[in-house]
Tab-separated table of C-alpha atoms in Angstrom:
chain	number	residue	atom	x	y	z
Q	1249	MET	CA	113.714	145.832	115.125
Q	1250	HIS	CA	115.705	149.057	115.241
Q	1251	PRO	CA	118.345	150.525	117.554
Q	1252	THR	CA	118.131	154.202	118.538
Q	1253	PRO	CA	115.469	156.516	117.069
Q	1254	ALA	CA	116.425	158.318	113.837
Q	1255	GLN	CA	119.552	156.121	113.570
Q	1256	PRO	CA	118.250	152.823	112.244
Q	1257	ASN	CA	120.481	149.872	111.497
Q	1258	ARG	CA	120.998	150.386	107.780
Q	1259	ALA	CA	122.259	146.835	107.173
Q	1260	ALA	CA	119.007	145.446	108.559
Q	1261	HIS	CA	116.910	147.936	106.614
Q	1262	ASP	CA	118.732	147.038	103.411
Q	1263	ARG	CA	117.273	143.542	103.807
Q	1264	GLU	CA	113.714	144.872	103.971
Q	1265	ILE	CA	111.342	144.798	101.000
Q	1266	GLU	CA	108.381	147.132	101.407
Q	1267	SER	CA	106.985	147.530	97.887
Q	1268	LEU	CA	106.407	145.483	94.754
Q	1269	ALA	CA	109.036	147.543	92.942
Q	1270	GLU	CA	111.628	146.646	95.593
Q	1271	PHE	CA	110.606	142.992	95.361
Q	1272	ASP	CA	111.086	142.948	91.594
Q	1273	GLU	CA	114.428	144.745	91.910
Q	1274	VAL	CA	115.794	142.235	94.444
Q	1275	VAL	CA	114.641	139.245	92.412
Q	1276	ALA	CA	116.147	140.680	89.217
Q	1277	GLU	CA	119.476	141.755	90.739
Q	1278	GLN	CA	120.100	139.008	93.292
Q	1279	GLY	CA	117.947	136.104	92.158
Q	1280	SER	CA	117.285	135.270	95.804
Q	1281	LEU	CA	115.021	136.257	98.679
Q	1282	ALA	CA	117.080	134.420	101.279
Q	1283	ARG	CA	117.046	136.201	104.655
Q	1284	PHE	CA	115.021	139.139	103.323
Q	1285	ARG	CA	112.033	140.560	105.222
Q	1286	VAL	CA	109.050	141.313	103.019
Q	1287	GLN	CA	106.458	143.625	104.625
Q	1288	ALA	CA	102.853	143.976	103.512
Q	1289	VAL	CA	103.537	143.482	99.787
Q	1290	ASP	CA	100.795	141.880	97.676
Q	1291	LEU	CA	102.565	138.966	95.974
Q	1292	THR	CA	99.551	137.274	94.407
Q	1293	ASP	CA	100.917	138.129	90.937
Q	1294	ARG	CA	104.488	137.021	91.754
Q	1295	THR	CA	103.883	133.271	92.102
Q	1296	SER	CA	106.440	132.324	89.443
Q	1297	ALA	CA	109.163	134.322	91.208
Q	1298	LEU	CA	108.324	132.826	94.591
Q	1299	LEU	CA	108.429	129.320	93.124
Q	1300	SER	CA	111.791	129.843	91.433
Q	1301	VAL	CA	114.026	131.757	93.858
Q	1302	ASP	CA	115.665	130.737	97.129
Q	1303	SER	CA	113.711	131.962	100.162
Q	1304	ALA	CA	115.596	130.236	102.969
Q	1305	GLY	CA	115.469	132.316	106.143
Q	1306	ALA	CA	113.119	134.874	104.602
Q	1307	VAL	CA	110.196	136.313	106.553
Q	1308	PHE	CA	106.959	137.333	104.838
Q	1309	LEU	CA	104.878	139.688	106.996
Q	1310	GLY	CA	101.264	140.079	105.886
Q	1311	CYS	CA	101.961	139.388	102.206
Q	1312	PRO	CA	99.028	137.944	100.236
Q	1313	MET	CA	100.275	135.127	98.007
Q	1314	ASP	CA	99.037	132.080	96.123
Q	1315	PRO	CA	98.689	128.988	98.382
Q	1316	GLU	CA	101.163	127.079	96.192
Q	1317	ALA	CA	103.734	129.852	96.596
Q	1318	ALA	CA	103.138	130.014	100.362
Q	1319	ALA	CA	103.656	126.256	100.683
Q	1320	LYS	CA	106.873	126.418	98.617
Q	1321	VAL	CA	108.517	129.239	100.596
Q	1322	ARG	CA	107.581	127.569	103.892
Q	1323	ALA	CA	109.133	124.311	102.703
Q	1324	ALA	CA	112.287	126.256	101.795
Q	1325	GLY	CA	112.612	127.530	105.360
Q	1326	ALA	CA	110.793	130.851	105.237
Q	1327	LEU	CA	108.410	132.119	107.883
Q	1328	VAL	CA	105.044	133.289	106.577
Q	1329	PHE	CA	102.797	135.506	108.704
Q	1330	PRO	CA	99.601	135.752	106.660
Q	1331	PRO	CA	97.409	138.871	106.501
Q	1332	VAL	CA	94.927	139.145	109.357
Q	1333	PRO	CA	91.388	139.328	107.942
Q	1334	GLY	CA	88.853	141.867	109.114
Q	1335	LEU	CA	91.266	144.461	110.524
Q	1336	PRO	CA	90.816	148.166	109.665
Q	1337	PHE	CA	94.632	148.543	109.630
Q	1338	ASP	CA	97.656	146.548	108.479
Q	1339	PRO	CA	99.845	145.553	111.458
Q	1340	TYR	CA	102.776	144.769	109.161
Q	1341	ARG	CA	102.762	147.996	107.160
Q	1342	GLY	CA	106.085	149.120	105.721
Q	1343	PHE	CA	105.409	152.865	105.566
Q	1344	VAL	CA	103.902	155.586	107.732
Q	1345	TYR	CA	100.406	156.802	106.879
Q	1346	SER	CA	99.346	159.623	104.577
Q	1347	PRO	CA	96.374	161.940	105.208
Q	1348	ASP	CA	94.606	160.537	102.147
Q	1349	GLU	CA	94.945	157.015	103.528
Q	1350	LEU	CA	93.623	157.767	107.000
Q	1351	PHE	CA	90.787	159.969	105.712
Q	1352	ASP	CA	89.737	157.726	102.828
Q	1353	ALA	CA	85.919	157.659	102.512
Q	1354	LEU	CA	85.612	161.053	104.249
Q	1355	GLY	CA	82.853	161.806	101.740
Q	1356	GLU	CA	80.688	159.334	103.673
Q	1357	GLY	CA	81.511	161.034	106.978
Q	1358	TYR	CA	84.454	160.683	109.325
Q	1359	GLU	CA	82.997	157.559	110.926
Q	1360	ALA	CA	83.583	155.697	107.643
Q	1361	THR	CA	87.292	156.499	107.445
Q	1362	PRO	CA	90.090	154.017	108.256
Q	1363	ASP	CA	91.170	156.328	111.077
Q	1364	ALA	CA	87.783	156.207	112.795
Q	1365	ARG	CA	87.417	152.481	112.165
Q	1366	ALA	CA	90.844	151.748	113.677
Q	1367	TYR	CA	89.870	153.722	116.768
Q	1368	ALA	CA	86.586	151.806	117.032
Q	1369	TRP	CA	88.511	148.515	116.839
Q	1370	PHE	CA	90.886	149.779	119.528
Q	1371	GLN	CA	87.975	150.662	121.795
Q	1372	GLN	CA	86.475	147.194	121.342
Q	1373	THR	CA	89.681	145.295	122.041
Q	1374	LYS	CA	91.786	147.341	124.471
Q	1375	SER	CA	90.013	146.160	127.612
Q	1376	ASP	CA	89.054	142.580	126.781
Q	1377	GLY	CA	92.444	141.091	127.648
Q	1378	ASP	CA	92.803	139.348	124.295
Q	1379	VAL	CA	96.522	138.660	123.872
Q	1380	PHE	CA	96.092	138.422	120.082
Q	1381	ALA	CA	94.713	141.970	119.848
Q	1382	SER	CA	97.488	143.218	122.132
Q	1383	MET	CA	100.062	141.522	119.915
Q	1384	LEU	CA	98.584	143.091	116.769
Q	1385	ARG	CA	98.756	146.564	118.336
Q	1386	ALA	CA	102.371	146.016	119.388
Q	1387	VAL	CA	103.421	144.705	115.975
Q	1388	HIS	CA	101.695	147.633	114.266
Q	1389	ASP	CA	103.371	150.222	116.489
Q	1390	ASP	CA	106.812	148.683	116.033
Q	1391	ALA	CA	106.310	148.626	112.260
Q	1392	VAL	CA	105.332	152.305	112.355
Q	1393	SER	CA	108.433	153.149	114.409
Q	1394	ASP	CA	110.594	151.283	111.935
Q	1395	ALA	CA	109.030	153.163	109.018
Q	1396	LEU	CA	109.426	156.491	110.813
Q	1397	ASP	CA	113.108	155.861	111.448
Q	1398	GLU	CA	113.626	155.168	107.749
Q	1399	LEU	CA	111.716	158.321	106.808
Q	1400	LEU	CA	113.760	160.604	109.061
Q	1401	VAL	CA	117.266	159.393	108.283
Q	1402	GLY	CA	119.455	162.481	107.919
Q	1403	ALA	CA	116.660	164.932	108.785
Q	1404	ARG	CA	117.043	167.810	111.236
Q	1405	VAL	CA	113.793	167.425	113.164
Q	1406	VAL	CA	112.284	170.130	115.358
Q	1407	GLY	CA	109.276	169.286	117.468
Q	1408	VAL	CA	106.413	171.733	117.948
Q	1409	MET	CA	104.227	170.833	120.923
Q	1410	GLY	CA	100.979	172.436	122.001
Q	1411	GLY	CA	97.395	171.736	122.953
Q	1412	HIS	CA	94.482	170.630	120.801
Q	1413	ALA	CA	92.224	173.393	122.138
Q	1414	MET	CA	93.751	176.173	120.020
Q	1415	GLU	CA	91.059	177.047	117.469
Q	1416	ARG	CA	91.380	177.970	113.831
Q	1417	GLY	CA	90.684	181.631	113.169
Q	1418	THR	CA	92.563	182.830	116.259
Q	1419	GLU	CA	95.778	184.821	116.292
Q	1420	ASP	CA	97.440	182.085	118.327
Q	1421	TYR	CA	96.644	179.552	115.604
Q	1422	ALA	CA	97.969	181.895	112.910
Q	1423	GLY	CA	101.139	182.448	114.932
Q	1424	ALA	CA	101.735	178.705	115.271
Q	1425	ALA	CA	101.247	178.343	111.522
Q	1426	ARG	CA	103.788	181.082	110.805
Q	1427	LEU	CA	106.197	179.332	113.179
Q	1428	GLY	CA	105.843	176.055	111.286
Q	1429	ARG	CA	106.375	177.870	107.989
Q	1430	GLU	CA	109.532	179.623	109.191
Q	1431	LEU	CA	111.025	176.435	110.608
Q	1432	ALA	CA	110.325	174.546	107.384
Q	1433	ARG	CA	111.809	177.336	105.278
Q	1434	ALA	CA	114.942	177.105	107.438
Q	1435	GLY	CA	115.408	173.537	106.268
Q	1436	LEU	CA	114.075	171.842	109.393
Q	1437	THR	CA	111.578	168.983	109.437
Q	1438	VAL	CA	108.619	170.013	111.574
Q	1439	ALA	CA	107.227	167.223	113.744
Q	1440	THR	CA	104.121	167.575	115.908
Q	1441	GLY	CA	101.761	165.393	117.900
Q	1442	GLY	CA	99.738	165.228	114.703
Q	1443	GLY	CA	96.413	166.306	116.142
Q	1444	PRO	CA	94.252	169.456	115.995
Q	1445	GLY	CA	94.951	172.905	117.449
Q	1446	ALA	CA	98.550	174.046	117.791
Q	1447	MET	CA	99.734	170.786	116.250
Q	1448	GLU	CA	97.678	171.250	113.113
Q	1449	ALA	CA	98.701	174.902	112.835
Q	1450	ALA	CA	102.413	174.025	112.796
Q	1451	ASN	CA	101.852	171.301	110.187
Q	1452	LEU	CA	99.798	173.758	108.103
Q	1453	GLY	CA	102.676	176.250	108.260
Q	1454	ALA	CA	105.121	173.629	107.008
Q	1455	TYR	CA	102.669	172.720	104.237
Q	1456	ALA	CA	102.522	176.407	103.239
Q	1457	ALA	CA	106.323	176.849	103.184
Q	1458	PRO	CA	106.835	176.447	99.386
Q	1459	PHE	CA	104.109	178.972	98.509
Q	1460	ASP	CA	104.059	182.745	98.736
Q	1461	ASN	CA	102.994	184.349	101.997
Q	1462	GLY	CA	99.520	185.124	100.662
Q	1463	MET	CA	98.752	181.423	100.432
Q	1464	LEU	CA	98.922	180.978	104.216
Q	1465	THR	CA	96.709	184.012	104.787
Q	1466	GLU	CA	94.063	182.575	102.478
Q	1467	ALA	CA	94.439	179.052	103.901
Q	1468	LEU	CA	93.905	180.370	107.418
Q	1469	ARG	CA	90.707	182.048	106.216
Q	1470	LEU	CA	89.435	178.852	104.607
Q	1471	VAL	CA	90.024	176.542	107.566
Q	1472	ALA	CA	88.461	179.057	109.953
Q	1473	LYS	CA	85.071	178.032	108.511
Q	1474	ALA	CA	85.350	175.012	110.834
Q	1475	PRO	CA	87.166	176.408	113.889
Q	1476	SER	CA	87.350	173.137	115.805
Q	1477	PHE	CA	87.045	169.395	115.331
Q	1478	ARG	CA	84.050	169.667	117.663
Q	1479	PRO	CA	81.207	169.158	117.011
Q	1480	SER	CA	82.027	167.727	113.575
Q	1481	VAL	CA	85.317	166.047	112.680
Q	1482	THR	CA	83.916	165.657	109.161
Q	1483	ASP	CA	83.509	169.403	108.585
Q	1484	TRP	CA	86.857	170.119	110.239
Q	1485	ALA	CA	88.714	167.637	108.021
Q	1486	ARG	CA	86.913	168.701	104.851
Q	1487	ALA	CA	88.072	172.289	105.365
Q	1488	ALA	CA	91.676	171.071	105.516
Q	1489	PHE	CA	91.292	168.985	102.375
Q	1490	GLU	CA	89.812	172.015	100.624
Q	1491	VAL	CA	93.088	173.834	101.281
Q	1492	ARG	CA	95.124	170.842	100.113
Q	1493	GLY	CA	93.037	170.612	96.959
Q	1494	ARG	CA	93.464	174.290	96.169
Q	1495	TRP	CA	97.229	174.226	96.786
Q	1496	PRO	CA	98.442	170.700	96.061
Q	1497	GLY	CA	102.043	169.716	96.584
Q	1498	GLY	CA	102.685	171.529	99.852
Q	1499	GLY	CA	105.734	171.174	102.047
Q	1500	THR	CA	106.441	168.051	104.036
Q	1501	SER	CA	106.195	167.591	107.788
Q	1502	VAL	CA	105.485	164.813	110.253
Q	1503	GLY	CA	102.545	164.188	112.563
Q	1504	ILE	CA	102.786	161.588	115.336
Q	1505	PRO	CA	99.280	161.134	116.796
Q	1506	THR	CA	97.681	158.291	118.710
Q	1507	TRP	CA	94.436	156.369	118.783
Q	1508	PHE	CA	94.718	156.435	122.577
Q	1509	TYR	CA	93.170	159.902	122.424
Q	1510	GLY	CA	90.259	159.003	120.198
Q	1511	HIS	CA	88.732	162.438	120.597
Q	1512	GLU	CA	91.741	163.866	118.710
Q	1513	PRO	CA	91.654	163.046	114.985
Q	1514	PRO	CA	94.889	163.424	113.017
Q	1515	ASN	CA	95.317	166.587	111.002
Q	1516	ALA	CA	95.511	166.500	107.217
Q	1517	PHE	CA	98.451	168.913	106.839
Q	1518	ALA	CA	101.160	166.529	108.053
Q	1519	SER	CA	102.371	164.820	104.891
Q	1520	HIS	CA	103.629	161.821	106.876
Q	1521	ILE	CA	101.597	160.458	109.793
Q	1522	ALA	CA	103.020	157.921	112.222
Q	1523	LYS	CA	99.960	156.953	114.210
Q	1524	TYR	CA	100.240	154.678	117.232
Q	1525	PHE	CA	97.966	152.703	119.510
Q	1526	ALA	CA	100.317	153.072	122.514
Q	1527	ASN	CA	100.522	156.689	123.628
Q	1528	ALA	CA	103.676	156.123	125.699
Q	1529	THR	CA	105.504	154.821	122.626
Q	1530	ARG	CA	104.239	157.760	120.617
Q	1531	GLU	CA	105.221	160.394	123.206
Q	1532	ASP	CA	108.737	159.087	123.737
Q	1533	GLY	CA	109.300	158.526	120.034
Q	1534	LEU	CA	108.170	162.020	119.078
Q	1535	LEU	CA	110.509	163.703	121.534
Q	1536	ALA	CA	113.438	161.367	120.887
Q	1537	ARG	CA	113.273	162.113	117.179
Q	1538	SER	CA	113.218	165.907	117.713
Q	1539	THR	CA	116.995	166.071	117.457
Q	1540	ALA	CA	117.109	169.782	116.536
Q	1541	GLY	CA	115.070	170.817	119.587
Q	1542	VAL	CA	111.482	171.337	120.682
Q	1543	VAL	CA	109.240	174.396	120.821
Q	1544	PHE	CA	106.495	174.204	123.449
Q	1545	LEU	CA	103.444	176.354	122.733
Q	1546	PRO	CA	100.790	176.957	125.410
Q	1547	GLY	CA	98.974	173.762	126.312
Q	1548	ALA	CA	97.546	171.868	129.253
Q	1549	ALA	CA	98.355	168.531	130.899
Q	1550	GLY	CA	99.608	166.823	127.748
Q	1551	THR	CA	102.051	169.608	126.917
Q	1552	VAL	CA	103.284	169.818	130.520
Q	1553	GLN	CA	103.946	166.085	130.385
Q	1554	GLU	CA	105.863	166.518	127.129
Q	1555	ILE	CA	108.042	169.254	128.632
Q	1556	PHE	CA	109.253	166.989	131.421
Q	1557	ASP	CA	109.397	163.907	129.214
Q	1558	ASN	CA	111.868	165.920	127.166
Q	1559	ALA	CA	113.635	167.465	130.159
Q	1560	THR	CA	114.445	164.112	131.769
Q	1561	PRO	CA	116.829	162.756	129.078
Q	1562	ASN	CA	118.315	166.244	128.769
Q	1563	TYR	CA	118.920	166.285	132.530
Q	1564	TYR	CA	120.596	162.866	132.563
Q	1565	GLU	CA	122.055	163.242	129.041
Q	1566	SER	CA	120.765	159.744	128.338
Q	1567	ARG	CA	120.383	160.582	124.634
Q	1568	GLY	CA	123.686	162.418	124.468
Q	1569	GLU	CA	124.100	166.173	124.439
Q	1570	PRO	CA	120.973	168.052	125.600
Q	1571	THR	CA	118.763	169.406	122.843
Q	1572	PRO	CA	117.177	172.908	122.817
Q	1573	MET	CA	113.879	173.521	124.593
Q	1574	VAL	CA	111.979	176.757	123.918
Q	1575	LEU	CA	108.832	177.572	125.915
Q	1576	VAL	CA	106.551	180.203	124.368
Q	1577	ASN	CA	104.332	182.610	126.365
Q	1578	ARG	CA	105.852	183.771	129.636
Q	1579	GLU	CA	102.510	184.312	131.372
Q	1580	HIS	CA	101.277	180.830	130.542
Q	1581	TRP	CA	104.406	178.996	131.706
Q	1582	THR	CA	105.152	181.117	134.786
Q	1583	GLU	CA	101.688	181.958	136.138
Q	1584	ARG	CA	98.915	179.862	134.633
Q	1585	LEU	CA	100.934	176.633	134.621
Q	1586	PRO	CA	104.245	177.540	136.318
Q	1587	THR	CA	106.360	174.969	134.524
Q	1588	TRP	CA	109.274	177.274	133.709
Q	1589	PRO	CA	110.503	177.824	137.310
Q	1590	LEU	CA	110.756	174.064	137.864
Q	1591	LEU	CA	112.440	173.485	134.512
Q	1592	ARG	CA	114.967	176.218	135.248
Q	1593	ALA	CA	115.642	174.775	138.720
Q	1594	LEU	CA	116.230	171.331	137.239
Q	1595	ALA	CA	118.627	172.738	134.659
Q	1596	LYS	CA	120.701	174.775	137.129
Q	1597	GLU	CA	124.417	173.997	136.857
Q	1598	ARG	CA	123.840	171.214	134.339
Q	1599	SER	CA	124.630	171.058	130.624
Q	1600	MET	CA	120.978	171.585	129.772
Q	1601	GLU	CA	120.974	175.013	131.450
Q	1602	ALA	CA	122.379	176.555	128.265
Q	1603	ARG	CA	119.758	174.777	126.172
Q	1604	ILE	CA	116.493	176.116	127.634
Q	1605	ALA	CA	114.730	179.403	126.948
Q	1606	LEU	CA	111.447	181.162	127.714
Q	1607	VAL	CA	110.162	183.706	125.188
Q	1608	ASP	CA	107.140	185.978	125.254
Q	1609	ARG	CA	106.046	185.779	121.639
Q	1610	ILE	CA	105.901	182.971	119.144
Q	1611	GLU	CA	107.867	185.061	116.641
Q	1612	GLU	CA	110.879	184.847	118.967
Q	1613	ALA	CA	110.974	181.043	118.989
Q	1614	PRO	CA	112.968	180.371	115.787
Q	1615	GLU	CA	115.783	182.717	116.810
Q	1616	ALA	CA	115.846	181.252	120.329
Q	1617	LEU	CA	115.980	177.751	118.879
Q	1618	LYS	CA	118.871	178.744	116.634
Q	1619	ARG	CA	120.740	180.419	119.504
Q	1620	LEU	CA	120.381	177.418	121.808
Q	1621	GLY	CA	121.512	175.042	119.103
Q	1622	THR	CA	124.878	176.702	118.562
């Protein structure tokens, strides 16, 4: 559906209709839907338009429409993939998620939210071998990738990776939040794994970027009331939405989480959430889109995996020129989990050697990132 990450085929995307406003604009300006792709747009009130315009070669993906209109466009040569009833998600969606969408019905408890319901569906279907469920997951994830590519066109994206165990109320969490704020204020788009801990902290920092520095101090105090998503995701999420309600209109950033790790809910501070069923697709997509480099905060197995997932294309230059990699906390990456010595050995005498750095403190990461990017 799309070529390389963050560089979508614009000609193909110009033939996509992803909202009712776009539908009306195309019908008014071109008088034809021929060869367009219409994604997840409710067309039940556009029967007259569907009956009157050419739709040869069009594809309608999950678009509710009147039976008469559906029969007409099929007869004209269009393909119609009807909505799938009973799903807690839309496999044909045209946009990434928002926090409000995934946490809708949080007032009834996290278990009632679309996020929790999608995970429950995933748990029920992932091991039963049903090819239809597998197809729906694949279509959903490809649609999310397509939407993410459109969102990030022209953006300078910096990834911030780190573990989910980092708790609110700690100095490490505050440092990760300040990092996210500084990167956002430098004009970069912060992208994280979209979950709790270090990921949430960086997204919170980006959210705080337009406000004065006192806002982040107060926000850190408010979220610390629920230090972790355990034992209650509901309390943890409500604390985040309290901050969003008190300071609406925060800065933008991206979270790229997965339902594969159901114990990790998405965080509410990423304004755009590209959530996947397939973790491998999510991991590779997150790193591939971090075109301005990646900062790796202390983490465990997942973060170690991300370091070498990122190092491999830098080593082979399979995505072009190597991108910066900054590891934060010398003790963690040389003694506790000695990743840095191996990374440095891999980089020796290759182009990526000039694009890796190890710093002691999180405050050093933005300058290191800038230095490696020049």
